[in-house]
PDB file of C-alpha atoms and ligand atoms in Angstrom:
ATOM      1  CA  MET A 127     -74.019  63.574  -6.298  1.00  0.00           C
ATOM      2  CA  ASP A 128     -73.938  60.016  -5.186  1.00  0.00           C
ATOM      3  CA  ALA A 129     -70.608  58.249  -3.643  1.00  0.00           C
ATOM      4  CA  LEU A 130     -68.741  55.923  -5.176  1.00  0.00           C
ATOM      5  CA  ILE A 131     -69.959  52.569  -3.556  1.00  0.00           C
ATOM      6  CA  ARG A 132     -68.862  49.824  -5.768  1.00  0.00           C
ATOM      7  CA  ARG A 133     -64.874  50.555  -6.804  1.00  0.00           C
ATOM      8  CA  PRO A 134     -63.358  49.525  -9.671  1.00  0.00           C
ATOM      9  CA  LYS A 135     -60.233  47.009  -9.372  1.00  0.00           C
ATOM     10  CA  THR A 136     -58.071  49.615 -10.979  1.00  0.00           C
ATOM     11  CA  LYS A 137     -56.060  51.653  -8.798  1.00  0.00           C
ATOM     12  CA  ILE A 138     -57.574  55.839  -9.670  1.00  0.00           C
ATOM     13  CA  LEU A 139     -54.402  58.108 -10.621  1.00  0.00           C
ATOM     14  CA  VAL A 140     -55.066  61.862 -11.038  1.00  0.00           C
ATOM     15  CA  ASP A 141     -53.242  62.425 -14.371  1.00  0.00           C
ATOM     16  CA  GLY A 142     -52.287  66.221 -13.260  1.00  0.00           C
ATOM     17  CA  GLY A 143     -49.804  68.930 -12.071  1.00  0.00           C
ATOM     18  CA  ASP A 144     -52.375  70.936  -9.504  1.00  0.00           C
ATOM     19  CA  PRO A 145     -53.049  69.736  -5.831  1.00  0.00           C
ATOM     20  CA  GLN A 146     -56.182  71.735  -6.066  1.00  0.00           C
ATOM     21  CA  GLU A 147     -57.570  69.350  -8.896  1.00  0.00           C
ATOM     22  CA  THR A 148     -56.368  66.097  -7.258  1.00  0.00           C
ATOM     23  CA  LEU A 149     -58.558  67.355  -3.957  1.00  0.00           C
ATOM     24  CA  ARG A 150     -61.309  68.216  -6.457  1.00  0.00           C
ATOM     25  CA  VAL A 151     -61.770  64.603  -7.402  1.00  0.00           C
ATOM     26  CA  LYS A 152     -60.963  62.746  -4.478  1.00  0.00           C
ATOM     27  CA  ASN A 153     -64.282  64.879  -2.717  1.00  0.00           C
ATOM     28  CA  LEU A 154     -65.913  63.912  -5.393  1.00  0.00           C
ATOM     29  CA  THR A 155     -64.792  59.814  -5.444  1.00  0.00           C
ATOM     30  CA  GLY A 156     -63.639  59.723  -1.902  1.00  0.00           C
ATOM     31  CA  VAL A 157     -60.336  58.195  -2.947  1.00  0.00           C
ATOM     32  CA  VAL A 158     -57.561  58.554  -5.020  1.00  0.00           C
ATOM     33  CA  ASP A 159     -54.780  55.971  -4.591  1.00  0.00           C
ATOM     34  CA  GLY A 160     -51.787  58.155  -6.417  1.00  0.00           C
ATOM     35  CA  GLN A 161     -51.299  60.777  -9.095  1.00  0.00           C
ATOM     36  CA  THR A 162     -49.283  61.001 -12.595  1.00  0.00           C
ATOM     37  CA  THR A 163     -47.206  64.603 -13.348  1.00  0.00           C
ATOM     38  CA  ASN A 164     -44.469  64.949 -16.065  1.00  0.00           C
ATOM     39  CA  PRO A 165     -42.579  68.219 -17.241  1.00  0.00           C
ATOM     40  CA  THR A 166     -45.576  69.271 -19.414  1.00  0.00           C
ATOM     41  CA  LEU A 167     -48.032  69.177 -16.032  1.00  0.00           C
ATOM     42  CA  ILE A 168     -45.867  71.004 -14.095  1.00  0.00           C
ATOM     43  CA  SER A 169     -45.261  74.086 -16.903  1.00  0.00           C
ATOM     44  CA  LYS A 170     -49.423  73.741 -16.269  1.00  0.00           C
ATOM     45  CA  ASN A 171     -49.664  74.454 -12.889  1.00  0.00           C
ATOM     46  CA  PRO A 172     -51.329  77.704 -12.414  1.00  0.00           C
ATOM     47  CA  GLU A 173     -48.587  79.097 -10.006  1.00  0.00           C
ATOM     48  CA  VAL A 174     -46.010  77.943 -12.759  1.00  0.00           C
ATOM     49  CA  ARG A 175     -48.301  79.249 -15.059  1.00  0.00           C
ATOM     50  CA  SER A 176     -48.858  82.642 -13.473  1.00  0.00           C
ATOM     51  CA  GLU A 177     -45.179  82.857 -12.832  1.00  0.00           C
ATOM     52  CA  VAL A 178     -44.179  82.602 -15.853  1.00  0.00           C
ATOM     53  CA  SER A 179     -46.761  84.792 -17.962  1.00  0.00           C
ATOM     54  CA  SER A 180     -46.025  87.362 -15.412  1.00  0.00           C
ATOM     55  CA  GLY A 181     -42.264  87.694 -16.923  1.00  0.00           C
ATOM     56  CA  ARG A 182     -40.420  85.530 -14.611  1.00  0.00           C
ATOM     57  CA  LYS A 183     -38.424  82.382 -15.746  1.00  0.00           C
ATOM     58  CA  PHE A 184     -37.250  79.546 -13.509  1.00  0.00           C
ATOM     59  CA  THR A 185     -33.859  78.378 -13.028  1.00  0.00           C
ATOM     60  CA  PRO A 186     -33.565  74.586 -13.516  1.00  0.00           C
ATOM     61  CA  ARG A 187     -33.110  74.775  -9.751  1.00  0.00           C
ATOM     62  CA  GLU A 188     -35.776  76.695  -8.613  1.00  0.00           C
ATOM     63  CA  GLU A 189     -38.053  74.785 -11.447  1.00  0.00           C
ATOM     64  CA  LEU A 190     -37.080  72.081  -9.806  1.00  0.00           C
ATOM     65  CA  ASP A 191     -38.199  73.492  -6.288  1.00  0.00           C
ATOM     66  CA  GLU A 192     -41.502  74.501  -7.426  1.00  0.00           C
ATOM     67  CA  TYR A 193     -42.043  70.880  -8.618  1.00  0.00           C
ATOM     68  CA  LYS A 194     -40.902  69.711  -4.992  1.00  0.00           C
ATOM     69  CA  LYS A 195     -43.245  71.933  -3.701  1.00  0.00           C
ATOM     70  CA  ILE A 196     -46.354  70.729  -5.782  1.00  0.00           C
ATOM     71  CA  VAL A 197     -45.634  67.077  -5.479  1.00  0.00           C
ATOM     72  CA  GLN A 198     -45.582  67.648  -1.732  1.00  0.00           C
ATOM     73  CA  ALA A 199     -48.621  69.024  -1.479  1.00  0.00           C
ATOM     74  CA  ILE A 200     -50.115  66.337  -3.576  1.00  0.00           C
ATOM     75  CA  SER A 201     -48.684  63.194  -1.786  1.00  0.00           C
ATOM     76  CA  PRO A 202     -50.726  63.027   1.149  1.00  0.00           C
ATOM     77  CA  LEU A 203     -54.342  64.062  -0.963  1.00  0.00           C
ATOM     78  CA  VAL A 204     -53.252  60.441  -2.573  1.00  0.00           C
ATOM     79  CA  GLY A 205     -52.463  56.692  -1.433  1.00  0.00           C
ATOM     80  CA  ASP A 206     -50.316  53.657  -2.194  1.00  0.00           C
ATOM     81  CA  ALA A 207     -50.468  54.133  -5.790  1.00  0.00           C
ATOM     82  CA  GLY A 208     -47.784  57.345  -4.899  1.00  0.00           C
ATOM     83  CA  VAL A 209     -47.435  60.127  -7.093  1.00  0.00           C
ATOM     84  CA  SER A 210     -44.993  59.370 -10.479  1.00  0.00           C
ATOM     85  CA  ILE A 211     -42.245  62.266 -10.776  1.00  0.00           C
ATOM     86  CA  GLU A 212     -40.689  62.561 -14.138  1.00  0.00           C
ATOM     87  CA  VAL A 213     -37.093  63.022 -14.516  1.00  0.00           C
ATOM     88  CA  PHE A 214     -35.912  66.172 -17.296  1.00  0.00           C
ATOM     89  CA  SER A 215     -33.951  64.004 -20.180  1.00  0.00           C
ATOM     90  CA  ASP A 216     -33.219  64.874 -23.499  1.00  0.00           C
ATOM     91  CA  PHE A 217     -31.627  62.627 -26.202  1.00  0.00           C
ATOM     92  CA  ASN A 218     -28.182  63.394 -25.027  1.00  0.00           C
ATOM     93  CA  THR A 219     -29.102  62.286 -21.068  1.00  0.00           C
ATOM     94  CA  THR A 220     -27.356  59.480 -19.635  1.00  0.00           C
ATOM     95  CA  ALA A 221     -28.346  57.295 -17.234  1.00  0.00           C
ATOM     96  CA  GLU A 222     -26.642  57.630 -14.701  1.00  0.00           C
ATOM     97  CA  GLU A 223     -27.902  61.608 -14.691  1.00  0.00           C
ATOM     98  CA  MET A 224     -31.442  60.384 -14.968  1.00  0.00           C
ATOM     99  CA  PHE A 225     -30.939  58.398 -11.916  1.00  0.00           C
ATOM    100  CA  ALA A 226     -29.172  60.963  -9.920  1.00  0.00           C
ATOM    101  CA  GLN A 227     -32.392  62.962 -10.579  1.00  0.00           C
ATOM    102  CA  GLY A 228     -34.443  60.462  -9.972  1.00  0.00           C
ATOM    103  CA  LYS A 229     -32.671  59.397  -6.142  1.00  0.00           C
ATOM    104  CA  GLU A 230     -33.284  62.738  -5.129  1.00  0.00           C
ATOM    105  CA  MET A 231     -36.960  63.087  -6.742  1.00  0.00           C
ATOM    106  CA  PHE A 232     -37.605  59.698  -4.370  1.00  0.00           C
ATOM    107  CA  SER A 233     -36.266  61.479  -1.392  1.00  0.00           C
ATOM    108  CA  TRP A 234     -39.388  64.496  -2.042  1.00  0.00           C
ATOM    109  CA  VAL A 235     -42.074  61.974  -0.678  1.00  0.00           C
ATOM    110  CA  SER A 236     -42.447  58.847   0.992  1.00  0.00           C
ATOM    111  CA  ASN A 237     -44.948  57.481  -1.551  1.00  0.00           C
ATOM    112  CA  ALA A 238     -42.920  58.487  -4.347  1.00  0.00           C
ATOM    113  CA  TYR A 239     -42.465  56.773  -8.485  1.00  0.00           C
ATOM    114  CA  VAL A 240     -39.476  58.432 -10.483  1.00  0.00           C
ATOM    115  CA  LYS A 241     -41.026  58.192 -14.274  1.00  0.00           C
ATOM    116  CA  TYR A 242     -38.375  57.421 -16.564  1.00  0.00           C
ATOM    117  CA  PRO A 243     -38.842  57.521 -20.312  1.00  0.00           C
ATOM    118  CA  CYS A 244     -38.499  54.245 -22.448  1.00  0.00           C
ATOM    119  CA  THR A 245     -35.394  54.572 -23.665  1.00  0.00           C
ATOM    120  CA  HIS A 246     -32.111  52.550 -23.541  1.00  0.00           C
ATOM    121  CA  GLU A 247     -30.490  55.262 -21.033  1.00  0.00           C
ATOM    122  CA  GLY A 248     -34.188  55.475 -19.181  1.00  0.00           C
ATOM    123  CA  LEU A 249     -34.260  51.578 -18.749  1.00  0.00           C
ATOM    124  CA  ARG A 250     -30.605  51.883 -17.569  1.00  0.00           C
ATOM    125  CA  ALA A 251     -31.547  54.387 -15.193  1.00  0.00           C
ATOM    126  CA  ALA A 252     -34.386  51.780 -14.294  1.00  0.00           C
ATOM    127  CA  GLN A 253     -32.214  49.269 -13.485  1.00  0.00           C
ATOM    128  CA  MET A 254     -29.957  51.363 -11.432  1.00  0.00           C
ATOM    129  CA  SER A 255     -33.094  52.883  -9.303  1.00  0.00           C
ATOM    130  CA  VAL A 256     -34.764  49.412  -8.652  1.00  0.00           C
ATOM    131  CA  GLU A 257     -31.333  48.058  -7.419  1.00  0.00           C
ATOM    132  CA  GLN A 258     -31.751  50.267  -4.907  1.00  0.00           C
ATOM    133  CA  ALA A 259     -34.805  49.861  -4.025  1.00  0.00           C
ATOM    134  CA  ILE A 260     -36.078  53.535  -5.806  1.00  0.00           C
ATOM    135  CA  ARG A 261     -39.641  52.808  -7.303  1.00  0.00           C
ATOM    136  CA  VAL A 262     -40.037  53.102 -10.863  1.00  0.00           C
ATOM    137  CA  ASN A 263     -42.814  53.668 -13.355  1.00  0.00           C
ATOM    138  CA  ILE A 264     -41.582  53.632 -17.348  1.00  0.00           C
ATOM    139  CA  THR A 265     -43.485  56.204 -19.111  1.00  0.00           C
ATOM    140  CA  LEU A 266     -43.952  57.165 -22.949  1.00  0.00           C
ATOM    141  CA  CYS A 267     -44.541  53.577 -23.414  1.00  0.00           C
ATOM    142  CA  PHE A 268     -46.003  52.763 -27.263  1.00  0.00           C
ATOM    143  CA  SER A 269     -45.146  49.301 -28.058  1.00  0.00           C
ATOM    144  CA  GLN A 270     -45.056  45.806 -26.295  1.00  0.00           C
ATOM    145  CA  LYS A 271     -41.778  45.301 -27.263  1.00  0.00           C
ATOM    146  CA  GLN A 272     -41.014  48.202 -24.921  1.00  0.00           C
ATOM    147  CA  ALA A 273     -43.422  46.324 -22.367  1.00  0.00           C
ATOM    148  CA  ALA A 274     -41.452  43.374 -22.669  1.00  0.00           C
ATOM    149  CA  ALA A 275     -38.169  45.562 -22.195  1.00  0.00           C
ATOM    150  CA  VAL A 276     -39.673  47.159 -18.964  1.00  0.00           C
ATOM    151  CA  TYR A 277     -40.438  43.643 -17.423  1.00  0.00           C
ATOM    152  CA  ALA A 278     -37.101  42.270 -18.457  1.00  0.00           C
ATOM    153  CA  ALA A 279     -34.665  45.353 -17.030  1.00  0.00           C
ATOM    154  CA  THR A 280     -36.411  45.202 -13.786  1.00  0.00           C
ATOM    155  CA  LYS A 281     -36.651  42.244 -13.193  1.00  0.00           C
ATOM    156  CA  GLN A 282     -34.563  42.184  -9.671  1.00  0.00           C
ATOM    157  CA  SER A 283     -36.991  44.368  -8.225  1.00  0.00           C
ATOM    158  CA  LYS A 284     -38.737  43.689  -4.873  1.00  0.00           C
ATOM    159  CA  GLN A 285     -41.308  46.279  -5.571  1.00  0.00           C
ATOM    160  CA  PRO A 286     -44.334  46.403  -7.712  1.00  0.00           C
ATOM    161  CA  VAL A 287     -42.685  48.215 -10.897  1.00  0.00           C
ATOM    162  CA  TYR A 288     -45.093  50.188 -13.679  1.00  0.00           C
ATOM    163  CA  VAL A 289     -45.248  50.642 -17.349  1.00  0.00           C
ATOM    164  CA  SER A 290     -47.385  53.367 -18.816  1.00  0.00           C
ATOM    165  CA  PRO A 291     -48.878  52.807 -22.308  1.00  0.00           C
ATOM    166  CA  PHE A 292     -50.582  55.724 -23.564  1.00  0.00           C
ATOM    167  CA  LEU A 293     -53.399  54.812 -25.189  1.00  0.00           C
ATOM    168  CA  GLY A 294     -54.612  58.649 -26.541  1.00  0.00           C
ATOM    169  CA  ARG A 295     -51.232  59.312 -28.211  1.00  0.00           C
ATOM    170  CA  LEU A 296     -51.830  55.871 -30.262  1.00  0.00           C
ATOM    171  CA  ASP A 297     -55.207  57.018 -31.046  1.00  0.00           C
ATOM    172  CA  ASP A 298     -54.026  59.995 -32.200  1.00  0.00           C
ATOM    173  CA  ARG A 299     -52.682  58.505 -34.967  1.00  0.00           C
ATOM    174  CA  GLY A 300     -55.449  56.144 -35.706  1.00  0.00           C
ATOM    175  CA  GLU A 301     -54.158  52.694 -33.903  1.00  0.00           C
ATOM    176  CA  ASN A 302     -56.389  51.739 -30.863  1.00  0.00           C
ATOM    177  CA  GLY A 303     -54.110  52.056 -28.100  1.00  0.00           C
ATOM    178  CA  MET A 304     -56.657  50.262 -25.916  1.00  0.00           C
ATOM    179  CA  ASP A 305     -55.607  46.800 -27.707  1.00  0.00           C
ATOM    180  CA  LEU A 306     -51.649  47.901 -26.359  1.00  0.00           C
ATOM    181  CA  VAL A 307     -53.265  47.730 -23.252  1.00  0.00           C
ATOM    182  CA  ALA A 308     -54.744  44.479 -23.902  1.00  0.00           C
ATOM    183  CA  ASN A 309     -51.332  42.925 -25.271  1.00  0.00           C
ATOM    184  CA  ILE A 310     -49.140  43.791 -22.554  1.00  0.00           C
ATOM    185  CA  LYS A 311     -51.920  42.176 -19.819  1.00  0.00           C
ATOM    186  CA  LYS A 312     -51.422  39.436 -22.218  1.00  0.00           C
ATOM    187  CA  MET A 313     -47.749  38.970 -22.166  1.00  0.00           C
ATOM    188  CA  PHE A 314     -47.696  39.542 -18.237  1.00  0.00           C
ATOM    189  CA  SER A 315     -49.910  36.890 -17.623  1.00  0.00           C
ATOM    190  CA  ALA A 316     -47.388  34.541 -18.245  1.00  0.00           C
ATOM    191  CA  GLY A 317     -45.300  36.783 -16.527  1.00  0.00           C
ATOM    192  CA  ASP A 318     -44.075  36.513 -12.216  1.00  0.00           C
ATOM    193  CA  GLY A 319     -46.361  40.112 -11.642  1.00  0.00           C
ATOM    194  CA  HIS A 320     -43.737  42.184 -10.931  1.00  0.00           C
ATOM    195  CA  VAL A 321     -44.556  44.507 -13.355  1.00  0.00           C
ATOM    196  CA  LEU A 322     -48.542  46.328 -12.723  1.00  0.00           C
ATOM    197  CA  VAL A 323     -50.005  48.147 -16.057  1.00  0.00           C
ATOM    198  CA  LEU A 324     -50.833  51.690 -15.262  1.00  0.00           C
ATOM    199  CA  ALA A 325     -53.143  52.857 -18.542  1.00  0.00           C
ATOM    200  CA  ALA A 326     -52.027  56.513 -19.494  1.00  0.00           C
ATOM    201  CA  SER A 327     -52.956  59.004 -21.977  1.00  0.00           C
ATOM    202  CA  ILE A 328     -56.573  58.767 -21.162  1.00  0.00           C
ATOM    203  CA  ARG A 329     -59.053  61.179 -23.081  1.00  0.00           C
ATOM    204  CA  HIS A 330     -62.273  59.775 -22.294  1.00  0.00           C
ATOM    205  CA  LEU A 331     -64.997  57.776 -20.197  1.00  0.00           C
ATOM    206  CA  ASP A 332     -64.839  55.169 -22.648  1.00  0.00           C
ATOM    207  CA  HIS A 333     -60.777  55.096 -22.336  1.00  0.00           C
ATOM    208  CA  LEU A 334     -61.251  54.687 -18.434  1.00  0.00           C
ATOM    209  CA  LEU A 335     -64.059  52.007 -18.562  1.00  0.00           C
ATOM    210  CA  GLY A 336     -62.129  50.075 -21.587  1.00  0.00           C
ATOM    211  CA  ALA A 337     -59.305  49.804 -18.997  1.00  0.00           C
ATOM    212  CA  PHE A 338     -61.236  48.842 -15.657  1.00  0.00           C
ATOM    213  CA  ALA A 339     -63.143  46.180 -18.557  1.00  0.00           C
ATOM    214  CA  LEU A 340     -59.356  44.703 -19.056  1.00  0.00           C
ATOM    215  CA  HIS A 341     -57.862  44.729 -15.568  1.00  0.00           C
ATOM    216  CA  ALA A 342     -55.181  47.080 -15.637  1.00  0.00           C
ATOM    217  CA  GLU A 343     -53.579  47.578 -12.388  1.00  0.00           C
ATOM    218  CA  LEU A 344     -54.060  51.149 -12.677  1.00  0.00           C
ATOM    219  CA  ALA A 345     -55.714  54.057 -14.415  1.00  0.00           C
ATOM    220  CA  THR A 346     -54.817  57.748 -14.595  1.00  0.00           C
ATOM    221  CA  ALA A 347     -56.892  60.227 -16.132  1.00  0.00           C
ATOM    222  CA  PRO A 348     -56.964  64.589 -16.164  1.00  0.00           C
ATOM    223  CA  ALA A 349     -59.727  65.831 -13.664  1.00  0.00           C
ATOM    224  CA  LYS A 350     -61.969  66.382 -16.141  1.00  0.00           C
ATOM    225  CA  VAL A 351     -62.408  62.397 -17.039  1.00  0.00           C
ATOM    226  CA  TRP A 352     -62.988  61.543 -13.358  1.00  0.00           C
ATOM    227  CA  GLU A 353     -65.200  64.325 -12.788  1.00  0.00           C
ATOM    228  CA  GLU A 354     -67.322  63.234 -15.875  1.00  0.00           C
ATOM    229  CA  TRP A 355     -66.982  59.379 -14.346  1.00  0.00           C
ATOM    230  CA  ALA A 356     -68.631  60.829 -11.264  1.00  0.00           C
ATOM    231  CA  ALA A 357     -71.407  62.862 -12.924  1.00  0.00           C
ATOM    232  CA  LYS A 358     -72.630  59.588 -14.373  1.00  0.00           C
ATOM    233  CA  SER A 359     -72.540  57.871 -11.005  1.00  0.00           C
ATOM    234  CA  PHE A 360     -69.280  56.169 -11.264  1.00  0.00           C
ATOM    235  CA  PRO A 361     -70.003  53.526 -14.224  1.00  0.00           C
ATOM    236  CA  LEU A 362     -68.164  50.109 -14.425  1.00  0.00           C
ATOM    237  CA  PRO A 363     -67.790  47.844 -17.749  1.00  0.00           C
ATOM    238  CA  GLY A 364     -69.950  45.002 -17.893  1.00  0.00           C
ATOM    239  CA  ASP A 365     -69.200  41.855 -19.053  1.00  0.00           C
ATOM    240  CA  ASP A 366     -70.336  42.526 -22.117  1.00  0.00           C
ATOM    241  CA  PHE A 367     -68.402  45.489 -22.249  1.00  0.00           C
ATOM    242  CA  ALA A 368     -66.787  46.180 -25.401  1.00  0.00           C
ATOM    243  CA  TYR A 369     -64.520  48.871 -26.411  1.00  0.00           C
ATOM    244  CA  GLN A 370     -64.749  50.539 -29.990  1.00  0.00           C
ATOM    245  CA  GLY A 371     -61.871  52.792 -30.661  1.00  0.00           C
ATOM    246  CA  HIS A 372     -62.998  55.601 -33.243  1.00  0.00           C
ATOM    247  CA  ASP A 373     -61.004  58.374 -34.381  1.00  0.00           C
ATOM    248  CA  LYS A 374     -62.277  62.083 -34.765  1.00  0.00           C
ATOM    249  CA  SER A 375     -63.857  61.526 -37.879  1.00  0.00           C
ATOM    250  CA  GLY A 376     -65.382  58.376 -36.245  1.00  0.00           C
ATOM    251  CA  ASN A 377     -63.718  55.389 -38.285  1.00  0.00           C
ATOM    252  CA  LEU A 378     -62.284  52.417 -36.417  1.00  0.00           C
ATOM    253  CA  LEU A 379     -58.961  52.839 -35.211  1.00  0.00           C
ATOM    254  CA  ARG A 380     -56.281  50.323 -36.902  1.00  0.00           C
ATOM    255  CA  PRO A 381     -56.180  47.321 -34.383  1.00  0.00           C
ATOM    256  CA  ILE A 382     -52.365  46.647 -32.993  1.00  0.00           C
ATOM    257  CA  PRO A 383     -51.637  42.956 -33.062  1.00  0.00           C
ATOM    258  CA  TYR A 384     -50.450  40.995 -30.613  1.00  0.00           C
ATOM    259  CA  GLU A 385     -47.082  39.549 -30.593  1.00  0.00           C
ATOM    260  CA  SER A 386     -45.376  36.634 -29.078  1.00  0.00           C
ATOM    261  CA  LEU A 387     -42.060  37.647 -26.999  1.00  0.00           C
ATOM    262  CA  ASP A 388     -40.189  35.910 -24.440  1.00  0.00           C
ATOM    263  CA  LEU A 389     -40.294  37.589 -21.228  1.00  0.00           C
ATOM    264  CA  SER A 390     -37.250  35.984 -20.341  1.00  0.00           C
ATOM    265  CA  GLN A 391     -34.764  37.271 -23.012  1.00  0.00           C
ATOM    266  CA  SER A 392     -32.178  40.302 -21.977  1.00  0.00           C
ATOM    267  CA  TRP A 393     -34.163  42.993 -22.573  1.00  0.00           C
ATOM    268  CA  GLU A 394     -31.355  44.821 -24.476  1.00  0.00           C
ATOM    269  CA  ILE A 395     -32.573  42.251 -27.267  1.00  0.00           C
ATOM    270  CA  PHE A 396     -36.022  43.964 -28.044  1.00  0.00           C
ATOM    271  CA  ASP A 397     -36.242  46.606 -30.176  1.00  0.00           C
ATOM    272  CA  ILE A 398     -37.494  49.541 -28.249  1.00  0.00           C
ATOM    273  CA  ARG A 399     -37.477  52.540 -30.885  1.00  0.00           C
ATOM    274  CA  HIS A 400     -40.740  53.707 -31.141  1.00  0.00           C
ATOM    275  CA  GLU A 401     -41.597  57.275 -32.928  1.00  0.00           C
ATOM    276  CA  LEU A 402     -44.083  58.041 -30.280  1.00  0.00           C
ATOM    277  CA  THR A 403     -41.320  57.763 -27.615  1.00  0.00           C
ATOM    278  CA  THR A 404     -39.146  60.670 -29.541  1.00  0.00           C
ATOM    279  CA  LYS A 405     -41.875  62.559 -30.512  1.00  0.00           C
ATOM    280  CA  GLY A 406     -43.059  62.555 -26.186  1.00  0.00           C
ATOM    281  CA  ILE A 407     -39.143  63.426 -25.215  1.00  0.00           C
ATOM    282  CA  GLN A 408     -39.249  66.198 -27.523  1.00  0.00           C
ATOM    283  CA  GLN A 409     -42.688  67.876 -26.179  1.00  0.00           C
ATOM    284  CA  PHE A 410     -41.455  67.459 -22.923  1.00  0.00           C
ATOM    285  CA  VAL A 411     -38.244  68.731 -23.527  1.00  0.00           C
ATOM    286  CA  ALA A 412     -40.134  72.031 -24.742  1.00  0.00           C
ATOM    287  CA  ASP A 413     -42.817  72.514 -22.229  1.00  0.00           C
ATOM    288  CA  TYR A 414     -40.231  72.074 -19.369  1.00  0.00           C
ATOM    289  CA  LYS A 415     -37.480  74.633 -21.656  1.00  0.00           C
ATOM    290  CA  SER A 416     -40.562  76.812 -21.699  1.00  0.00           C
ATOM    291  CA  THR A 417     -40.761  78.252 -17.852  1.00  0.00           C
ATOM    292  CA  LEU A 418     -36.521  77.990 -17.531  1.00  0.00           C
ATOM    293  CA  LYS A 419     -34.365  81.314 -17.893  1.00  0.00           C
ATOM    294  CA  GLN A 420     -33.267  81.828 -21.643  1.00  0.00           C
ATOM    295  CA  SER A 421     -29.806  81.558 -20.471  1.00  0.00           C
ATOM    296  CA  ALA A 422     -29.944  78.833 -18.425  1.00  0.00           C
ATOM    297  CA  LYS A 423     -28.349  75.635 -18.809  1.00  0.00           C
ATOM    298  CA  VAL A 424     -30.453  72.151 -18.479  1.00  0.00           C
TER     299      VAL A 424
HETATM  300  C1  E4P B 266     -49.212  60.041 -17.792  1.00  0.00           C
HETATM  301  O1  E4P B 266     -48.034  59.844 -16.541  1.00  0.00           O
HETATM  302  C2  E4P B 266     -48.538  60.472 -18.588  1.00  0.00           C
HETATM  303  O2  E4P B 266     -47.808  61.449 -18.743  1.00  0.00           O
HETATM  304  C3  E4P B 266     -50.120  60.724 -19.417  1.00  0.00           C
HETATM  305  O3  E4P B 266     -50.817  60.070 -19.209  1.00  0.00           O
HETATM  306  C4  E4P B 266     -49.707  61.827 -20.406  1.00  0.00           C
HETATM  307  O4  E4P B 266     -51.463  62.013 -21.065  1.00  0.00           O
HETATM  308  P1  E4P B 266     -50.865  62.772 -22.476  1.00  0.00           P
HETATM  309  O5  E4P B 266     -50.946  62.022 -23.875  1.00  0.00           O
HETATM  310  O6  E4P B 266     -52.793  63.136 -22.567  1.00  0.00           O
HETATM  311  O7  E4P B 266     -50.255  63.788 -22.685  1.00  0.00           O
END
């Protein structure tokens, strides 16, 4: 296998919850800049899965300890793009509760980023975090307005803030998720550069190349996508690369038009509601609860 000779400008992040996978990717590419995790990925960690399938269920504290153990095993394998650790939240979780979790998670490893959902409470928690120099990654982003709100809510941050547009989940419903990345990059080009675009929900090599071509600052992909990239000798998109998004039936994905938004407005002006953010939270809650004792209070 060839070594990684020409690095993309985009940072390389592994999307997963298994340190062994991170190590495998690192052995192939020579470098992994960071890692993203979420409640679904943690519930799929081999040790967590094997405990759950042999009948064990966790209390919320035990689940958190498992999460911490996984993050601490991953942290030394990755670089300064850090390990993104997601708070557990449902629709009743207040910003203060998310922030309390975030503070604890941030203390687990020196390269932590705390992931908050792109909701009103999530953004309030992000505001509290950046005031205390806690690095944040705002997840479940599906619209340009949400990204604008992330920008406006975290303006005081002295450190880079990540926003994670989920391309694959937009593709799944026929919209061209890559357009969202392009639109956010274009919108942020008029900004102060404090928010970095982390292309997420990457499902295949073309997504990866599209994110590289758009100069997304970071891209997170499952180990299997990085393995495919390595197997093909680490291709990078040429100047003529044109991303063509297709759905599973081969139809072209619907374009997402650019919106002219004023980044200097207060974040609360932006309509940040999105059906996929709601669905994403529901899924994370369900996957988190699947590892818990029935009687456990979340
Ligand atoms: C990363 O931060 C996201 O949680 C992840 O990329 C989601 O990917 P999925 O849409 O394939 O679940």
